[in-house]
Amino acid sequence: MILQFDFSSDEALYMQLRNQIVAGIAEGKLKPGERLPTIRALADECGINMMTVSKAYQLLKSEGYIVTDRRSGASVAGSSPTQISEATMKALRICIYEMRIAGMSEEDLIRTCRTIFREGKTQ
Amino acid sequence: MNWIIWLSVLWLPALLAYMNLNEIKAKKNIVLGVTLPQEGREDAQVQRILQTFKQRTIAAAACLLIVGIAAMFIPGRTMTLFMLWTVLTVIVPYIPYVLANRDLKRLKTERGWTSASRIVYADTGTEPVRYLHPLLFVPPVLIALCPILIEKGLSIMYVMMAVLCALSYVSYRYLYRNKAEMVDADTARTAALSRIRRYNWGKMWLISSYAMAFISLLSALTPRHPFVSFLLLGVLCIAICYEAVHLEMKTRKAQEKLTADSGGEWYVDDDEHWLGGLLYFNPDDSKTIINNRVGMNSSVNIARPAGMVLMSFLVILLAGMPVMGVWLDSLGTQPIVLSVDDRQLRASSGMTHYTIEREDIASAELREQLPERLARRFGTAMDHYLEGTFSDTEGAVKLLCDPYCPPYLYIVTKDGKRYLLASRVSEETIQAEQLLKE
């Protein structure tokens, strides 16, 4: 899976990394048990601080998307988290509000959600 | 000596032209420091720019060669001309390169071949790095130290050679950025390119370490067989240069072959960080040492303070070379002063000073000729200036003299140290010997 970091974006680099790994798992690009690069390797690769990568991995671990091991490093968790966090639900609510304000109909919103939900499912 | 100095570098313009002309062939989608898509490589305007670059590069190399050959025949000021020519040889070949890079970048923008800026990519499938084991670098260190058993007097020199052997490992390990050679989304291609680069990089430093060890061994041959040692050193230096270029070209060839079909829908493009296609400037990158995009060499990120310091040091070094040439030429006419007082014999010239206590002198005599098989071990050997530690058939001897100004004052101290000292004015040397006898 190709990760990309946009240095001109307002979004923090650790969040960019976290979101891409979540998207990778959802789209099936990252399989359960698949090893992720070590913190040092990924920081070296992208020229970013090790703390940035570490922060993203910590967050992913606390959310249950990845597991870390002292010897084998980080890998995608065998089972995905079943609980949706309050923050995610809050973010979804804001997204829906924004779409409603933009004039999107309920049908269009559901169709869009369905398309996104099915992305990568066939992979 | 003039001939040897010039012949040792006159091949440089041809080599640099060869290396630069090789950049015309697309490697990792990069042509002359500019990332181009497949369609861009066959573009007629691109081909015209490349043709102009080719002509300019060949013309620049020919001019440098002609100037170098002409300078060989200019008497005097050898080192000034040599240094000036070397600086020009390092700079001039890159002028056509930078001009072609500028034209290609302009064309790239016009044709819309540019990609999003300030984005860095990483492949999660990248293999972890396996470095060469440090123990592989231990034998050359030990080989470099072996001559100490024969020449204890020059232990420092051999220890320095051993340190250089060990430094090859440090360079191998730390002058390389651990970064995958990502060109596009093809993970297998990225892995193959990374492996080839790492393999050749390690091989080069391992060869360099062993070569240094053999130079140390050959140095030990110098006192007994100076000509054979000189000849073998020459052969070894040629072999090292050949192998370094060979490995670089081998890496480039592999990069060219493996990425021949890349540059389609999506490919990595970080041209905006490469000034003139040569200097890396990326404030977003926390690394100082970075990998050149083509080949296997390293460079520095001049957006980092340490990178800027390193680059400034290089510029100062280049700018200082002609000044150093003037200084080296002045050594040939710089006075060599011999003075004797009640307690000491002093010989000095510029920054070199030898002081010998008179009570330590076992014998002092004048000699009309320098010893046969005299070979420099540590110091300066110019046509009209010999300074430092040399060796002859009897072992190490310290020199400070002009080989064209006999007689030479030959001093042996009670602890067995030997000196050959002479002023450029013969009378001064004779007077110093007479004062020592009083």
Coordinates of C-alpha atoms in Angstrom, one line a residue:
Chain A
M1 CA 0.0 0.0 0.0
I2 CA 1.3 3.5 -0.9
L3 CA 1.1 6.0 1.9
Q4 CA 1.2 9.7 1.1
F5 CA 2.0 12.7 3.3
D6 CA 0.9 16.1 2.2
F7 CA 3.2 18.7 3.9
S8 CA 1.0 21.6 2.6
S9 CA -2.2 20.2 4.2
D10 CA -3.6 21.6 7.4
E11 CA -4.1 18.1 8.7
A12 CA -1.4 16.9 11.1
L13 CA 1.0 14.3 9.6
Y14 CA 0.2 11.7 12.3
M15 CA -3.6 12.1 11.5
Q16 CA -2.8 11.7 7.8
L17 CA -1.0 8.5 8.6
R18 CA -3.7 7.2 10.9
N19 CA -6.5 7.9 8.4
Q20 CA -4.6 6.2 5.5
I21 CA -4.1 3.1 7.5
V22 CA -7.7 3.0 8.6
A23 CA -8.7 3.5 4.9
G24 CA -6.2 0.8 3.8
I25 CA -7.8 -1.7 6.3
A26 CA -11.3 -0.8 5.2
E27 CA -10.5 -1.1 1.5
G28 CA -8.7 -4.4 2.0
K29 CA -5.3 -3.0 1.0
L30 CA -3.9 -4.0 4.4
K31 CA -4.8 -7.5 5.4
P32 CA -5.2 -8.7 9.0
G33 CA -1.8 -9.7 10.4
E34 CA 0.1 -7.7 7.7
R35 CA 3.2 -6.1 9.0
L36 CA 3.6 -2.4 9.0
P37 CA 6.9 -0.6 8.6
T38 CA 8.8 0.0 11.8
I39 CA 8.6 3.5 13.3
R40 CA 12.2 4.2 12.4
A41 CA 11.9 2.8 8.8
L42 CA 8.8 4.8 8.1
A43 CA 10.3 8.0 9.6
D44 CA 13.5 7.5 7.6
E45 CA 11.5 6.8 4.4
C46 CA 9.4 9.9 4.6
G47 CA 11.9 12.3 6.3
I48 CA 9.4 12.9 9.2
N49 CA 10.0 12.7 12.9
M50 CA 9.9 9.3 14.6
M51 CA 7.5 10.9 17.2
T52 CA 5.0 11.6 14.4
V53 CA 4.9 8.0 13.3
S54 CA 4.9 6.8 16.9
K55 CA 2.0 9.0 17.8
A56 CA 0.0 7.6 14.8
Y57 CA 0.8 4.0 15.8
Q58 CA -0.2 4.7 19.4
L59 CA -3.5 6.1 18.3
L60 CA -4.2 3.2 15.9
K61 CA -3.3 0.7 18.7
S62 CA -5.6 2.4 21.2
E63 CA -8.4 2.3 18.6
G64 CA -7.7 -1.4 18.0
Y65 CA -6.7 -1.2 14.4
I66 CA -3.2 -2.4 14.9
V67 CA -1.3 -4.5 17.4
T68 CA 2.4 -3.9 18.4
D69 CA 4.9 -6.4 19.5
R70 CA 8.3 -5.6 21.0
R71 CA 10.0 -8.0 18.6
S72 CA 8.0 -8.1 15.4
G73 CA 6.9 -4.4 15.4
A74 CA 3.4 -3.2 14.4
S75 CA 0.9 -5.2 12.3
V76 CA -2.7 -4.9 11.3
A77 CA -5.0 -6.3 14.1
G78 CA -6.5 -9.8 13.4
S79 CA -10.0 -8.5 14.2
S80 CA -11.3 -5.0 13.6
P81 CA -12.8 -3.0 16.4
T82 CA -16.5 -3.6 16.8
Q83 CA -17.3 -0.4 18.7
I84 CA -17.5 2.9 16.9
S85 CA -15.9 5.7 19.0
E86 CA -17.9 8.7 20.0
A87 CA -15.4 11.0 18.1
T88 CA -16.1 9.1 14.9
M89 CA -19.9 9.4 15.3
K90 CA -19.4 13.1 16.1
A91 CA -17.3 13.5 12.9
L92 CA -19.9 11.6 10.8
R93 CA -22.7 13.9 12.2
I94 CA -20.7 17.0 11.1
C95 CA -20.1 15.6 7.7
I96 CA -23.8 14.9 7.2
Y97 CA -24.7 18.4 8.4
E98 CA -22.2 19.9 5.9
M99 CA -23.7 17.9 3.1
R100 CA -27.2 18.9 4.1
I101 CA -26.2 22.6 4.1
A102 CA -24.5 22.1 0.7
G103 CA -28.0 21.0 -0.6
M104 CA -27.4 17.3 -1.0
S105 CA -30.6 15.2 -0.8
E106 CA -31.1 12.3 1.6
E107 CA -31.1 9.8 -1.3
D108 CA -27.9 11.3 -2.8
L109 CA -26.3 11.2 0.6
I110 CA -27.2 7.5 1.1
R111 CA -26.1 6.7 -2.4
T112 CA -22.7 8.4 -1.8
C113 CA -22.3 6.6 1.5
R114 CA -23.1 3.3 -0.1
T115 CA -20.5 3.9 -2.8
I116 CA -17.8 4.8 -0.3
F117 CA -18.8 1.8 1.9
R118 CA -18.4 -0.6 -1.0
E119 CA -15.0 0.8 -2.1
G120 CA -12.4 -1.9 -1.9
K121 CA -14.9 -4.5 -0.8
T122 CA -14.5 -6.4 -4.0
Q123 CA -10.7 -6.4 -3.7
Chain B
M1 CA 56.8 15.5 -12.0
N2 CA 54.8 18.0 -14.0
W3 CA 53.8 15.3 -16.4
I4 CA 52.7 12.8 -13.7
I5 CA 50.5 15.4 -12.0
W6 CA 48.8 16.3 -15.2
L7 CA 48.4 12.8 -16.5
S8 CA 46.8 11.8 -13.2
V9 CA 43.8 14.1 -13.9
L10 CA 43.6 14.7 -17.6
W11 CA 41.1 11.9 -18.0
L12 CA 38.6 13.6 -15.7
P13 CA 36.8 15.7 -18.4
A14 CA 36.2 12.6 -20.5
L15 CA 34.9 10.7 -17.4
L16 CA 32.6 13.5 -16.3
A17 CA 31.3 13.9 -19.8
Y18 CA 30.6 10.2 -20.0
M19 CA 28.7 10.2 -16.7
N20 CA 26.7 13.3 -17.6
L21 CA 25.8 12.0 -21.1
N22 CA 24.5 8.8 -19.4
E23 CA 21.9 11.0 -17.7
I24 CA 20.2 11.4 -21.1
K25 CA 18.9 7.8 -20.7
A26 CA 15.8 7.7 -18.5
K27 CA 16.3 6.1 -15.2
K28 CA 13.5 6.0 -12.6
N29 CA 11.6 8.3 -15.1
I30 CA 14.4 10.9 -14.6
V31 CA 16.1 12.5 -17.6
L32 CA 18.8 15.1 -16.7
G33 CA 17.3 15.6 -13.3
V34 CA 13.8 16.0 -14.5
T35 CA 11.0 13.5 -14.0
L36 CA 9.2 12.9 -17.3
P37 CA 6.2 10.6 -18.1
Q38 CA 6.6 8.0 -20.9
E39 CA 5.1 10.4 -23.5
G40 CA 7.5 13.1 -22.5
R41 CA 10.6 11.0 -23.2
E42 CA 9.7 10.7 -26.9
D43 CA 8.7 14.3 -27.3
A44 CA 10.5 16.1 -30.1
Q45 CA 11.2 19.2 -28.1
V46 CA 12.7 17.1 -25.3
Q47 CA 14.9 15.3 -27.8
R48 CA 16.1 18.7 -29.2
I49 CA 17.1 19.8 -25.6
L50 CA 18.9 16.5 -25.1
Q51 CA 20.8 16.9 -28.4
T52 CA 21.9 20.4 -27.5
F53 CA 23.1 19.1 -24.1
K54 CA 25.1 16.4 -25.8
Q55 CA 26.9 18.8 -28.1
R56 CA 27.6 21.3 -25.3
T57 CA 28.9 18.5 -22.9
I58 CA 31.3 17.1 -25.6
A59 CA 32.5 20.7 -26.5
A60 CA 33.1 21.5 -22.8
A61 CA 35.1 18.3 -22.2
A62 CA 37.2 18.9 -25.4
C63 CA 37.9 22.5 -24.3
L64 CA 39.0 21.4 -20.8
L65 CA 41.2 18.7 -22.3
I66 CA 42.9 21.1 -24.7
V67 CA 43.4 23.7 -21.9
G68 CA 44.8 20.9 -19.6
I69 CA 47.3 19.7 -22.3
A70 CA 48.3 23.3 -23.0
A71 CA 48.9 24.0 -19.3
M72 CA 51.1 20.9 -19.1
F73 CA 53.7 22.7 -21.3
I74 CA 53.6 26.0 -19.4
P75 CA 56.8 26.2 -17.3
G76 CA 56.5 27.3 -13.6
R77 CA 53.3 27.9 -11.6
T78 CA 52.4 24.2 -12.2
M79 CA 50.3 23.8 -9.0
T80 CA 48.4 27.0 -9.5
L81 CA 47.5 26.0 -13.1
F82 CA 46.7 22.5 -12.0
M83 CA 44.4 23.5 -9.1
L84 CA 42.7 26.1 -11.3
W85 CA 42.1 23.6 -14.0
T86 CA 40.8 21.0 -11.5
V87 CA 38.3 23.5 -10.2
L88 CA 37.1 24.3 -13.7
T89 CA 36.9 20.6 -14.5
V90 CA 34.6 20.1 -11.6
I91 CA 32.3 23.0 -12.4
V92 CA 32.2 23.5 -16.2
P93 CA 30.7 20.1 -17.2
Y94 CA 27.7 20.9 -15.0
I95 CA 26.9 24.2 -16.8
P96 CA 25.3 22.4 -19.9
Y97 CA 23.6 20.1 -17.4
V98 CA 21.9 22.9 -15.4
L99 CA 20.9 24.7 -18.6
A100 CA 19.3 21.6 -20.1
N101 CA 17.6 20.9 -16.7
R102 CA 16.1 24.4 -16.7
D103 CA 14.8 24.0 -20.3
L104 CA 13.3 20.6 -19.6
K105 CA 11.6 21.9 -16.4
R106 CA 10.2 24.8 -18.4
L107 CA 8.9 22.4 -21.1
K108 CA 7.5 20.1 -18.4
T109 CA 5.4 22.9 -16.9
E110 CA 4.2 24.0 -20.4
R111 CA 3.1 20.5 -21.3
G112 CA 1.4 19.9 -17.9
W113 CA 3.6 17.0 -16.9
T114 CA 4.0 18.3 -13.3
S115 CA 2.5 16.6 -10.3
A116 CA 1.3 17.7 -6.9
S117 CA 3.9 19.4 -4.8
R118 CA 5.0 18.8 -1.2
I119 CA 3.8 15.2 -1.2
V120 CA 6.0 12.4 0.0
Y121 CA 5.2 8.8 -0.7
A122 CA 6.1 5.6 1.1
D123 CA 5.3 1.9 0.4
T124 CA 4.3 -0.2 3.4
G125 CA 5.6 -3.3 1.6
T126 CA 9.2 -2.1 1.7
E127 CA 11.6 -4.7 3.0
P128 CA 13.5 -4.0 6.2
V129 CA 17.2 -3.1 5.5
R130 CA 19.9 -5.7 6.1
Y131 CA 23.3 -4.1 6.6
L132 CA 26.6 -5.8 6.0
H133 CA 28.1 -7.2 9.1
P134 CA 30.8 -4.9 10.7
L135 CA 33.1 -7.9 11.0
L136 CA 33.6 -7.9 7.3
F137 CA 35.5 -4.7 7.7
V138 CA 37.9 -6.0 10.4
P139 CA 40.3 -7.9 8.1
P140 CA 41.3 -4.8 6.1
V141 CA 41.9 -2.9 9.4
L142 CA 44.3 -5.7 10.6
I143 CA 46.0 -5.9 7.2
A144 CA 46.6 -2.1 7.2
L145 CA 48.3 -2.5 10.6
C146 CA 50.6 -5.3 9.5
P147 CA 53.4 -3.1 8.2
I148 CA 54.0 -1.7 11.7
L149 CA 55.8 -5.0 12.4
I150 CA 58.4 -4.0 9.7
E151 CA 58.5 -0.2 10.1
K152 CA 57.8 0.8 13.6
G153 CA 59.1 4.3 12.9
L154 CA 56.1 5.0 10.7
S155 CA 53.4 3.5 13.0
I156 CA 51.3 6.7 13.0
M157 CA 51.0 6.5 9.2
Y158 CA 49.9 2.8 9.3
V159 CA 47.4 3.5 12.2
M160 CA 46.0 6.3 10.1
M161 CA 45.5 3.9 7.1
A162 CA 43.8 1.4 9.5
V163 CA 41.5 4.2 10.7
L164 CA 40.6 5.0 7.0
C165 CA 39.8 1.3 6.5
A166 CA 37.5 1.5 9.6
L167 CA 36.0 4.7 8.3
S168 CA 34.8 2.9 5.2
Y169 CA 32.3 1.0 7.4
V170 CA 31.2 4.3 9.0
S171 CA 30.7 5.8 5.5
Y172 CA 28.9 2.7 4.4
R173 CA 26.5 2.8 7.3
Y174 CA 25.9 6.5 7.8
L175 CA 26.4 8.2 4.4
Y176 CA 23.5 6.2 3.1
R177 CA 19.9 7.1 3.6
N178 CA 17.7 4.2 4.4
K179 CA 15.0 5.0 1.9
A180 CA 13.2 2.7 -0.6
E181 CA 13.8 3.4 -4.3
M182 CA 10.2 4.1 -5.0
V183 CA 9.3 5.0 -8.6
D184 CA 5.7 4.1 -8.8
A185 CA 3.1 1.9 -7.1
D186 CA 4.9 -1.3 -8.1
T187 CA 6.2 -2.7 -4.8
A188 CA 8.2 -5.5 -6.4
R189 CA 10.0 -2.9 -8.6
T190 CA 10.7 -0.7 -5.5
A191 CA 12.2 -3.7 -3.6
A192 CA 14.4 -4.7 -6.6
L193 CA 15.7 -1.2 -7.1
S194 CA 16.4 -0.8 -3.3
R195 CA 18.2 -4.1 -3.1
I196 CA 20.5 -3.3 -6.1
R197 CA 21.4 0.1 -4.8
R198 CA 22.2 -1.2 -1.3
Y199 CA 24.2 -4.1 -2.6
N200 CA 26.4 -1.9 -4.8
W201 CA 26.8 0.7 -2.1
G202 CA 28.0 -1.9 0.3
K203 CA 30.3 -3.5 -2.2
M204 CA 31.9 -0.2 -3.0
W205 CA 32.8 0.6 0.6
L206 CA 34.0 -2.9 1.2
I207 CA 36.3 -2.7 -1.8
S208 CA 37.4 0.7 -0.7
S209 CA 38.3 -0.7 2.8
Y210 CA 40.4 -3.5 1.3
A211 CA 42.0 -1.2 -1.3
M212 CA 43.1 1.1 1.6
A213 CA 44.6 -2.0 3.4
F214 CA 46.6 -2.9 0.3
I215 CA 47.8 0.7 -0.1
S216 CA 49.1 0.3 3.4
L217 CA 50.9 -2.9 2.5
L218 CA 52.4 -1.4 -0.7
S219 CA 53.7 1.5 1.4
A220 CA 55.8 -0.9 3.4
L221 CA 57.4 -2.0 0.1
T222 CA 58.5 1.6 -0.7
P223 CA 61.9 1.7 1.1
R224 CA 63.2 -1.4 -0.6
H225 CA 61.5 -1.3 -4.0
P226 CA 60.3 2.3 -4.5
F227 CA 59.6 1.9 -8.2
V228 CA 57.7 -1.3 -7.9
S229 CA 55.7 0.2 -5.0
F230 CA 54.9 3.3 -7.1
L231 CA 53.9 1.2 -10.1
L232 CA 51.6 -1.1 -8.0
L233 CA 50.1 1.9 -6.2
G234 CA 49.3 3.4 -9.6
V235 CA 47.7 0.2 -10.8
L236 CA 45.7 -0.1 -7.6
C237 CA 44.4 3.5 -7.9
I238 CA 43.4 2.9 -11.5
A239 CA 41.6 -0.3 -10.4
I240 CA 39.8 1.5 -7.6
C241 CA 38.6 4.3 -9.9
Y242 CA 37.5 1.8 -12.5
E243 CA 35.5 -0.2 -10.0
A244 CA 33.9 2.8 -8.5
V245 CA 32.7 4.0 -12.0
H246 CA 31.8 0.5 -12.9
L247 CA 29.6 0.0 -9.9
E248 CA 27.9 3.4 -10.4
M249 CA 27.2 2.6 -14.1
K250 CA 26.0 -0.9 -13.2
T251 CA 23.5 0.6 -10.7
R252 CA 22.3 3.1 -13.3
K253 CA 22.0 0.4 -16.0
A254 CA 19.8 -1.7 -13.6
Q255 CA 17.7 1.4 -12.8
E256 CA 17.3 2.1 -16.5
K257 CA 16.2 -1.5 -17.3
L258 CA 13.9 -1.9 -14.4
T259 CA 12.0 1.3 -14.9
A260 CA 11.9 1.3 -18.7
D261 CA 8.1 0.8 -18.6
S262 CA 7.4 3.1 -15.7
G263 CA 6.1 6.7 -16.0
G264 CA 2.5 5.8 -16.9
E265 CA -0.5 6.8 -14.9
W266 CA 1.1 7.5 -11.6
Y267 CA 4.8 7.9 -10.7
V268 CA 6.9 9.7 -8.0
D269 CA 8.0 13.2 -8.9
D270 CA 10.0 15.3 -6.5
D271 CA 11.8 17.6 -9.0
E272 CA 10.8 20.7 -7.1
H273 CA 13.2 19.8 -4.4
W274 CA 16.2 19.5 -6.8
L275 CA 17.7 22.8 -7.7
G276 CA 19.2 22.6 -11.2
G277 CA 18.7 18.8 -10.9
L278 CA 21.8 18.7 -8.7
L279 CA 21.2 20.2 -5.3
Y280 CA 18.6 18.9 -2.9
F281 CA 16.7 21.6 -0.9
N282 CA 13.7 20.3 1.0
P283 CA 12.8 21.9 4.3
D284 CA 10.1 19.2 4.9
D285 CA 12.7 16.5 5.0
S286 CA 14.4 16.0 8.4
K287 CA 17.3 14.1 6.9
T288 CA 20.7 15.7 6.1
I289 CA 22.2 12.8 4.2
I290 CA 20.1 11.8 1.2
N291 CA 20.4 9.5 -1.7
N292 CA 21.0 10.8 -5.2
R293 CA 18.0 9.9 -7.3
V294 CA 20.0 8.3 -10.1
G295 CA 23.0 5.9 -9.4
M296 CA 24.1 5.0 -5.9
N297 CA 25.8 8.1 -4.5
S298 CA 24.7 10.3 -1.6
S299 CA 24.2 14.0 -1.4
V300 CA 23.1 16.5 1.3
N301 CA 19.9 18.3 2.0
I302 CA 20.9 22.0 2.0
A303 CA 17.7 23.0 3.7
R304 CA 19.1 21.5 6.9
P305 CA 21.7 23.5 8.8
A306 CA 24.2 20.6 8.8
G307 CA 23.7 20.1 5.1
M308 CA 24.3 23.8 4.4
V309 CA 27.5 23.7 6.5
L310 CA 28.7 20.6 4.5
M311 CA 27.9 22.3 1.2
S312 CA 29.6 25.6 2.3
F313 CA 32.7 23.6 3.3
L314 CA 32.8 22.0 -0.2
V315 CA 32.4 25.4 -1.9
I316 CA 35.2 26.9 0.3
L317 CA 37.4 23.9 -0.5
L318 CA 36.8 24.4 -4.2
A319 CA 37.4 28.1 -4.0
G320 CA 40.5 27.6 -1.9
M321 CA 42.1 25.2 -4.3
P322 CA 43.7 27.8 -6.6
V323 CA 44.9 29.7 -3.5
M324 CA 46.5 26.4 -2.3
G325 CA 48.1 26.1 -5.7
V326 CA 49.7 29.5 -5.4
W327 CA 51.0 28.5 -1.9
L328 CA 52.4 25.2 -3.2
D329 CA 54.2 26.9 -6.0
S330 CA 55.7 29.4 -3.6
L331 CA 57.2 26.5 -1.6
G332 CA 59.7 26.1 -4.5
T333 CA 61.2 29.5 -3.9
Q334 CA 60.5 29.9 -0.2
P335 CA 63.8 30.4 1.7
I336 CA 65.1 27.5 3.9
V337 CA 66.9 28.9 6.9
L338 CA 69.6 27.0 8.8
S339 CA 70.8 28.5 12.0
V340 CA 73.1 27.3 14.8
D341 CA 73.5 28.7 18.2
D342 CA 75.2 27.4 21.4
R343 CA 72.4 25.0 22.2
Q344 CA 70.4 24.1 19.0
L345 CA 70.4 23.6 15.3
R346 CA 67.3 25.0 13.7
A347 CA 66.0 24.5 10.2
S348 CA 62.9 26.3 9.1
S349 CA 60.9 27.1 6.0
G350 CA 57.4 28.5 6.1
M351 CA 55.4 26.5 8.7
T352 CA 58.0 23.7 9.0
H353 CA 60.5 23.9 11.8
Y354 CA 63.0 21.3 12.9
T355 CA 64.9 21.9 16.1
I356 CA 67.8 19.6 17.2
E357 CA 69.6 20.0 20.4
R358 CA 73.4 20.1 19.7
E359 CA 74.1 17.8 22.6
D360 CA 71.9 15.1 20.9
I361 CA 73.8 15.2 17.7
A362 CA 76.1 12.1 17.2
S363 CA 77.5 13.2 13.8
A364 CA 77.2 16.0 11.3
E365 CA 78.6 15.9 7.8
L366 CA 78.1 17.5 4.4
R367 CA 76.9 15.4 1.5
E368 CA 76.9 16.3 -2.1
Q369 CA 74.1 14.0 -3.2
L370 CA 70.8 12.9 -1.8
P371 CA 70.6 9.1 -1.1
E372 CA 69.5 6.8 -3.8
R373 CA 66.0 5.3 -3.6
L374 CA 64.7 8.2 -1.7
A375 CA 61.0 7.9 -1.4
R376 CA 58.5 10.3 0.3
R377 CA 56.5 8.7 3.1
F378 CA 54.9 11.6 4.9
G379 CA 55.2 15.3 3.8
T380 CA 55.8 17.3 0.6
A381 CA 57.8 16.3 -2.4
M382 CA 58.0 19.1 -5.1
D383 CA 60.6 19.7 -7.8
H384 CA 62.4 22.3 -5.6
Y385 CA 61.2 21.4 -2.1
L386 CA 61.4 18.2 -0.1
E387 CA 60.0 18.3 3.4
G388 CA 58.9 15.6 5.8
T389 CA 59.6 11.9 6.4
F390 CA 61.3 10.1 3.6
S391 CA 62.9 6.7 3.4
D392 CA 66.1 5.4 1.8
T393 CA 67.9 2.0 2.0
E394 CA 68.8 2.7 5.7
G395 CA 65.2 3.6 6.9
A396 CA 63.4 6.8 7.7
V397 CA 65.1 10.2 7.3
K398 CA 63.7 13.7 7.8
L399 CA 64.3 16.1 5.0
L400 CA 64.0 19.9 4.6
C401 CA 65.9 21.0 1.4
D402 CA 65.8 21.9 -2.3
P403 CA 67.1 18.8 -4.2
Y404 CA 68.8 21.2 -6.7
C405 CA 70.8 23.0 -4.0
P406 CA 73.6 20.8 -2.6
P407 CA 75.5 20.3 -0.3
Y408 CA 73.1 18.7 2.3
L409 CA 73.8 18.7 6.0
Y410 CA 73.5 15.1 7.1
I411 CA 72.7 14.8 10.8
V412 CA 72.5 11.6 12.9
T413 CA 71.3 12.0 16.5
K414 CA 72.3 9.8 19.4
D415 CA 68.9 8.1 19.4
G416 CA 69.4 7.2 15.7
K417 CA 67.2 9.8 14.0
R418 CA 68.5 11.0 10.7
Y419 CA 68.1 14.4 9.0
L420 CA 69.1 15.9 5.7
L421 CA 68.9 19.7 5.8
A422 CA 70.0 22.3 3.3
S423 CA 69.5 26.0 2.7
R424 CA 68.9 27.2 -0.9
V425 CA 72.2 29.2 -0.4
S426 CA 75.0 26.6 -0.4
E427 CA 77.3 28.9 1.8
E428 CA 74.7 28.9 4.6
T429 CA 74.7 25.1 4.7
I430 CA 78.5 24.9 4.7
Q431 CA 78.6 27.6 7.5
A432 CA 76.1 25.7 9.6
E433 CA 78.2 22.5 9.3
Q434 CA 81.3 24.5 10.4
L435 CA 79.5 26.0 13.3
L436 CA 78.4 22.6 14.5
K437 CA 82.0 21.4 14.4
E438 CA 83.3 24.2 16.6

